CSV table of C-alpha atoms in Angstrom, one decimal:
chain,number,residue,atom,x,y,z
A,21,MET,CA,-0.3,0.4,-0.2
A,22,ASP,CA,1.4,3.1,-1.1
A,23,VAL,CA,1.8,5.7,2.0
A,24,LEU,CA,1.4,9.0,0.5
A,25,GLY,CA,-2.5,10.2,0.4
A,26,THR,CA,-3.6,8.2,3.4
A,27,VAL,CA,-4.0,8.9,7.0
A,28,ALA,CA,-1.9,7.3,9.7
A,29,LEU,CA,-3.2,6.8,13.3
A,30,ILE,CA,-0.5,7.0,15.9
A,31,THR,CA,-0.3,6.5,19.5
A,32,GLY,CA,2.5,7.5,21.8
A,33,GLY,CA,3.1,9.7,18.8
A,34,ALA,CA,5.1,12.5,20.8
A,35,SER,CA,8.3,10.9,21.4
A,36,GLY,CA,10.4,8.0,21.0
A,37,LEU,CA,9.3,5.2,18.4
A,38,GLY,CA,6.1,6.8,17.9
A,39,ALA,CA,7.5,10.3,16.9
A,40,ALA,CA,10.1,8.4,14.5
A,41,THR,CA,7.2,6.5,12.7
A,42,ALA,CA,5.1,9.8,12.3
A,43,LYS,CA,7.9,11.7,10.9
A,44,ARG,CA,8.6,8.6,8.7
A,45,LEU,CA,5.2,8.4,7.3
A,46,PHE,CA,5.0,12.0,7.4
A,47,ASP,CA,7.9,12.4,5.3
A,48,ALA,CA,6.5,9.6,3.2
A,49,GLY,CA,3.2,12.0,2.0
A,50,ALA,CA,0.4,10.4,5.0
A,51,SER,CA,-1.3,12.9,7.2
A,52,VAL,CA,-0.7,11.6,10.8
A,53,VAL,CA,-2.7,12.3,13.5
A,54,LEU,CA,-0.5,11.9,17.4
A,55,ILE,CA,-2.3,10.4,20.2
A,56,ASP,CA,-0.4,11.1,23.7
A,57,LEU,CA,-0.9,12.5,27.1
A,58,PRO,CA,-2.3,15.9,27.3
A,59,SER,CA,1.3,16.6,29.6
A,60,SER,CA,3.2,15.5,26.2
A,61,ALA,CA,4.6,17.5,23.7
A,62,GLY,CA,2.3,16.1,20.8
A,63,ALA,CA,1.2,19.5,20.0
A,64,ALA,CA,4.6,21.1,19.6
A,65,TYR,CA,5.8,18.5,17.4
A,66,ALA,CA,2.9,17.8,15.6
A,67,ALA,CA,3.9,21.7,14.7
A,68,GLU,CA,7.1,21.2,14.1
A,69,LEU,CA,5.7,18.2,11.4
A,70,ASN,CA,3.6,20.7,9.6
A,71,ALA,CA,6.5,23.4,9.4
A,72,SER,CA,8.9,20.9,8.3
A,73,ALA,CA,10.8,21.9,4.9
A,74,LEU,CA,10.2,18.9,3.3
A,75,ASN,CA,6.2,18.7,3.6
A,76,ALA,CA,6.6,21.9,2.0
A,77,ALA,CA,8.7,21.1,-0.8
A,78,SER,CA,7.0,17.8,-1.5
A,79,GLY,CA,3.8,19.5,-1.9
A,80,SER,CA,1.7,16.2,-0.5
A,81,GLY,CA,-0.7,18.2,1.2
A,82,ALA,CA,-0.1,16.0,4.4
A,83,GLN,CA,-1.3,17.6,7.4
A,84,ALA,CA,-0.3,17.0,11.0
A,85,ALA,CA,-2.7,16.9,14.1
A,86,PHE,CA,-2.5,16.5,18.1
A,87,VAL,CA,-5.2,14.7,20.2
A,88,PRO,CA,-4.5,14.4,23.8
A,89,ALA,CA,-5.8,11.2,25.1
A,90,ASP,CA,-5.3,8.5,27.1
A,91,VAL,CA,-5.3,4.8,25.2
A,92,THR,CA,-7.5,3.0,27.8
A,93,ASN,CA,-10.2,6.3,27.1
A,94,GLU,CA,-12.6,5.4,24.7
A,95,ALA,CA,-14.3,8.6,24.0
A,96,GLU,CA,-10.9,9.9,24.0
A,97,VAL,CA,-9.5,7.7,21.6
A,98,GLN,CA,-12.9,7.6,19.4
A,99,ALA,CA,-12.2,11.9,19.0
A,100,ALA,CA,-9.1,11.1,18.0
A,101,VAL,CA,-10.0,8.7,15.0
A,102,ASP,CA,-12.5,11.0,14.3
A,103,THR,CA,-10.3,13.7,13.7
A,104,ALA,CA,-8.0,11.3,11.5
A,105,MET,CA,-11.2,10.3,9.2
A,106,ALA,CA,-11.9,14.4,8.9
A,107,LEU,CA,-8.5,14.3,7.4
A,108,GLY,CA,-9.0,11.6,4.8
A,109,PRO,CA,-8.9,7.7,4.4
A,110,LEU,CA,-7.7,6.3,7.6
A,111,ARG,CA,-5.8,3.5,6.4
A,112,ILE,CA,-2.8,3.2,9.1
A,113,VAL,CA,-2.8,2.8,12.8
A,114,VAL,CA,0.6,2.2,15.0
A,115,ASN,CA,0.2,1.6,18.5
A,116,CYS,CA,3.3,2.5,20.2
A,117,ALA,CA,2.1,4.2,23.4
A,118,GLY,CA,2.9,2.0,26.7
A,119,VAL,CA,4.5,1.8,29.9
A,120,ALA,CA,7.2,-0.6,31.3
A,121,THR,CA,6.9,-0.3,35.4
A,122,PRO,CA,8.6,-2.6,36.8
A,123,GLY,CA,8.2,-5.1,39.7
A,124,LYS,CA,8.6,-8.1,41.3
A,125,VAL,CA,6.0,-10.1,42.7
A,126,LEU,CA,7.6,-10.5,45.8
A,127,GLY,CA,9.6,-7.3,46.3
A,128,ARG,CA,11.8,-5.2,48.9
A,129,ASP,CA,8.3,-3.5,50.1
A,130,GLY,CA,6.4,-6.7,50.1
A,131,VAL,CA,4.3,-8.6,47.1
A,132,LEU,CA,3.3,-6.3,44.3
A,133,PRO,CA,0.4,-4.3,44.5
A,134,LEU,CA,-2.4,-5.6,42.4
A,135,ASP,CA,-2.9,-2.1,41.1
A,136,THR,CA,0.3,-2.1,39.8
A,137,PHE,CA,0.4,-5.2,37.9
A,138,ASN,CA,-3.4,-4.0,36.7
A,139,ARG,CA,-2.1,-0.5,35.3
A,140,VAL,CA,0.5,-2.2,33.0
A,141,ILE,CA,-2.4,-4.4,31.5
A,142,GLN,CA,-4.7,-1.6,31.0
A,143,VAL,CA,-2.4,0.5,29.3
A,144,ASN,CA,-0.3,-1.8,27.0
A,145,LEU,CA,-2.9,-4.3,26.4
A,146,ILE,CA,-6.5,-2.9,27.0
A,147,GLY,CA,-5.0,0.5,25.7
A,148,THR,CA,-3.7,-1.0,22.3
A,149,PHE,CA,-7.0,-3.2,22.0
A,150,ASN,CA,-9.2,0.0,22.3
A,151,VAL,CA,-7.5,2.0,19.8
A,152,LEU,CA,-7.3,-0.9,17.1
A,153,ARG,CA,-11.1,-1.7,17.7
A,154,LEU,CA,-12.3,2.0,17.0
A,155,ALA,CA,-9.8,2.6,14.1
A,156,ALA,CA,-10.9,-0.6,12.8
A,157,ALA,CA,-14.2,0.4,12.6
A,158,ALA,CA,-13.4,3.1,11.0
A,159,MET,CA,-11.1,1.7,8.7
A,160,VAL,CA,-13.4,-1.0,7.2
A,161,SER,CA,-15.8,2.1,6.3
A,162,THR,CA,-13.4,3.1,3.7
A,163,GLU,CA,-13.1,2.1,0.3
A,164,PRO,CA,-10.5,-0.4,-0.7
A,165,ILE,CA,-7.7,0.4,-2.7
A,166,SER,CA,-5.6,-1.4,-5.0
A,167,THR,CA,-1.9,-2.4,-4.4
A,168,GLU,CA,1.0,-2.0,-6.3
A,169,LEU,CA,1.1,-5.6,-7.2
A,170,GLY,CA,-2.3,-6.3,-7.6
A,171,GLY,CA,-5.0,-7.1,-4.7
A,172,PRO,CA,-7.8,-4.6,-2.7
A,173,GLU,CA,-6.8,-3.5,0.5
A,174,ARG,CA,-7.9,-0.9,3.3
A,175,GLY,CA,-5.4,-0.6,5.9
A,176,VAL,CA,-3.0,-2.1,8.2
A,177,ILE,CA,-2.9,-2.0,12.2
A,178,ILE,CA,0.5,-2.6,13.3
A,179,ASN,CA,0.8,-3.0,17.4
A,180,THR,CA,3.9,-3.2,19.6
A,181,ALA,CA,4.9,-5.9,21.4
A,182,SER,CA,8.3,-6.4,22.7
A,183,VAL,CA,11.0,-9.1,23.1
A,184,ALA,CA,10.1,-9.3,26.9
A,185,ALA,CA,6.6,-10.9,25.6
A,186,PHE,CA,9.0,-14.1,24.8
A,187,ASP,CA,12.2,-13.5,26.9
A,188,GLY,CA,10.6,-11.8,29.9
A,189,GLN,CA,13.2,-11.1,33.0
A,190,ILE,CA,12.7,-11.1,36.6
A,191,GLY,CA,10.6,-7.7,37.7
A,192,GLN,CA,8.7,-8.0,34.4
A,193,PRO,CA,5.6,-9.9,35.1
A,194,ALA,CA,3.1,-7.3,34.1
A,195,TYR,CA,5.4,-6.0,31.4
A,196,ALA,CA,5.6,-9.5,29.6
A,197,ALA,CA,2.2,-10.4,30.4
A,198,SER,CA,0.8,-7.4,28.7
A,199,LYS,CA,3.1,-7.8,25.2
A,200,GLY,CA,2.6,-11.6,24.9
A,201,ALA,CA,-0.9,-10.8,24.9
A,202,VAL,CA,-0.4,-8.3,22.5
A,203,ALA,CA,1.4,-10.9,20.1
A,204,ALA,CA,-0.8,-13.8,20.8
A,205,MET,CA,-3.7,-11.7,19.6
A,206,THR,CA,-2.0,-10.4,16.5
A,207,LEU,CA,-3.4,-13.6,14.3
A,208,PRO,CA,-6.9,-14.1,15.6
A,209,LEU,CA,-7.1,-9.9,14.5
A,210,ALA,CA,-5.4,-10.6,11.5
A,211,ARG,CA,-7.7,-13.7,10.4
A,212,GLU,CA,-10.7,-11.9,11.7
A,213,LEU,CA,-10.1,-8.5,9.6
A,214,ALA,CA,-8.8,-10.4,6.7
A,215,ARG,CA,-12.5,-10.2,5.4
A,216,SER,CA,-12.3,-6.8,5.6
A,217,LEU,CA,-8.8,-6.2,3.8
A,218,VAL,CA,-7.2,-5.0,6.9
A,219,ARG,CA,-4.0,-6.4,7.9
A,220,VAL,CA,-2.6,-6.9,11.4
A,221,VAL,CA,1.0,-7.1,12.2
A,222,THR,CA,2.9,-6.7,15.4
A,223,ILE,CA,6.7,-5.6,16.0
A,224,ALA,CA,8.5,-6.4,19.1
A,225,PRO,CA,11.4,-4.5,19.4
A,226,GLY,CA,14.7,-5.4,21.4
A,227,ILE,CA,16.5,-2.4,23.6
A,228,PHE,CA,16.0,0.6,21.8
A,229,GLU,CA,16.9,4.3,22.5
A,230,THR,CA,13.8,5.7,24.0
A,231,PRO,CA,12.9,8.4,26.5
A,232,MET,CA,12.8,5.7,29.0
A,233,MET,CA,16.1,4.2,28.4
A,234,ALA,CA,17.3,8.0,28.5
A,235,THR,CA,16.8,8.5,32.1
A,236,LEU,CA,19.3,5.2,32.6
A,237,PRO,CA,23.1,6.4,33.0
A,238,GLN,CA,24.8,5.9,30.2
A,239,ASP,CA,27.2,3.6,31.1
A,240,THR,CA,24.4,1.3,31.9
A,241,GLN,CA,22.6,2.1,28.2
A,242,ASP,CA,26.2,1.3,27.0
A,243,SER,CA,26.2,-2.3,28.8
A,244,LEU,CA,22.8,-3.1,27.4
A,245,GLY,CA,23.9,-1.9,24.2
A,246,ARG,CA,26.8,-4.6,24.3
A,247,GLN,CA,24.4,-7.1,25.1
A,248,VAL,CA,22.9,-7.4,21.5
A,249,PRO,CA,24.6,-9.7,19.2
A,250,HIS,CA,24.7,-7.3,16.2
A,251,PRO,CA,24.6,-4.3,15.8
A,252,SER,CA,25.7,-4.4,19.3
A,253,ARG,CA,24.1,-1.1,20.3
A,254,LEU,CA,20.9,0.1,21.3
A,255,GLY,CA,18.1,0.2,18.4
A,256,ARG,CA,17.0,3.5,17.2
A,257,PRO,CA,13.7,4.8,16.7
A,258,ALA,CA,14.0,5.4,12.9
A,259,GLU,CA,14.9,1.6,12.5
A,260,TYR,CA,11.7,0.8,14.0
A,261,ALA,CA,10.1,3.3,11.7
A,262,SER,CA,11.8,1.9,8.6
A,263,LEU,CA,10.1,-1.7,9.9
A,264,VAL,CA,6.6,0.3,10.0
A,265,ALA,CA,7.0,1.6,6.3
A,266,HIS,CA,8.2,-1.7,5.0
A,267,ILE,CA,4.8,-3.7,6.7
A,268,VAL,CA,2.8,-0.6,5.2
A,269,GLU,CA,4.5,-1.0,1.6
A,270,ASN,CA,4.4,-5.0,1.6
A,271,ALA,CA,0.9,-6.4,1.8
A,272,MET,CA,2.1,-9.9,2.0
A,273,ILE,CA,2.9,-9.6,6.0
A,274,ASN,CA,0.1,-10.3,7.9
A,275,GLY,CA,-0.5,-12.1,11.0
A,276,GLU,CA,3.1,-11.6,12.3
A,277,THR,CA,4.9,-10.8,15.2
A,278,ILE,CA,8.5,-9.5,14.3
A,279,ARG,CA,11.3,-8.8,16.3
A,280,LEU,CA,13.3,-6.3,15.8
A,281,ASP,CA,16.3,-6.7,17.9
A,282,GLY,CA,19.7,-7.4,17.0
A,283,ALA,CA,19.6,-11.2,17.6
A,284,ILE,CA,19.1,-10.6,21.3
A,285,ARG,CA,17.7,-13.0,23.8
A,286,MET,CA,17.4,-11.5,27.6
A,287,GLY,CA,18.7,-13.0,30.2
A,288,PRO,CA,16.8,-13.6,33.7
A,289,LYS,CA,18.0,-10.2,34.8
């Protein structure tokens, strides 16, 4: 599917993987609607995209908009979907919003509070599902388009899991469970939405340079990067965005969870 002229809805779009994805798709001619928390830099980033010289030079007519929303809130997400549909045909959804609150079942302060576990599940799993279900309802109302190699398509939904879904470490029961569930629902969603000409794909990143990672000391970041077999460094958000762009363009990628991790397999801790 050609990105040019489409509309993309991106959660966690104000920073990290989501911001890189928004820029990649926007530069390719897609209008983008960024979902992030009201406290984020989403409005400023959307304005930055709109003011970019690349978009002015391309003449694609793409627009960037920011809708403050909690991905677990149905009304707020629906408002973002409505904003996207007002810009044109919604054909791309990328779920990047998530939290990685660590916590052992039996930690220094006692038993892991159920609220802590539940919050991670709510944002990473329920939030992802909330966005994709509302976006899918809008997506299936659009007219199908022909792909470059033939065959009709309405759009693609790309979710974000993590290598923790498969190699969860000590202190990651909530995070691993939430990301494992995102990976697990990929195939049944792809099978269901196939009749509506919508693909569903999941990316499972390894250790990436994100705002959360930036809070760690530099020597810790370097140590984590050295654990990656090749390339022996942290992943870059632009590499995640590049995979998103390829998934959008390649109609045969469907129902799969793709590890993007430099061949790392996480140890227990």
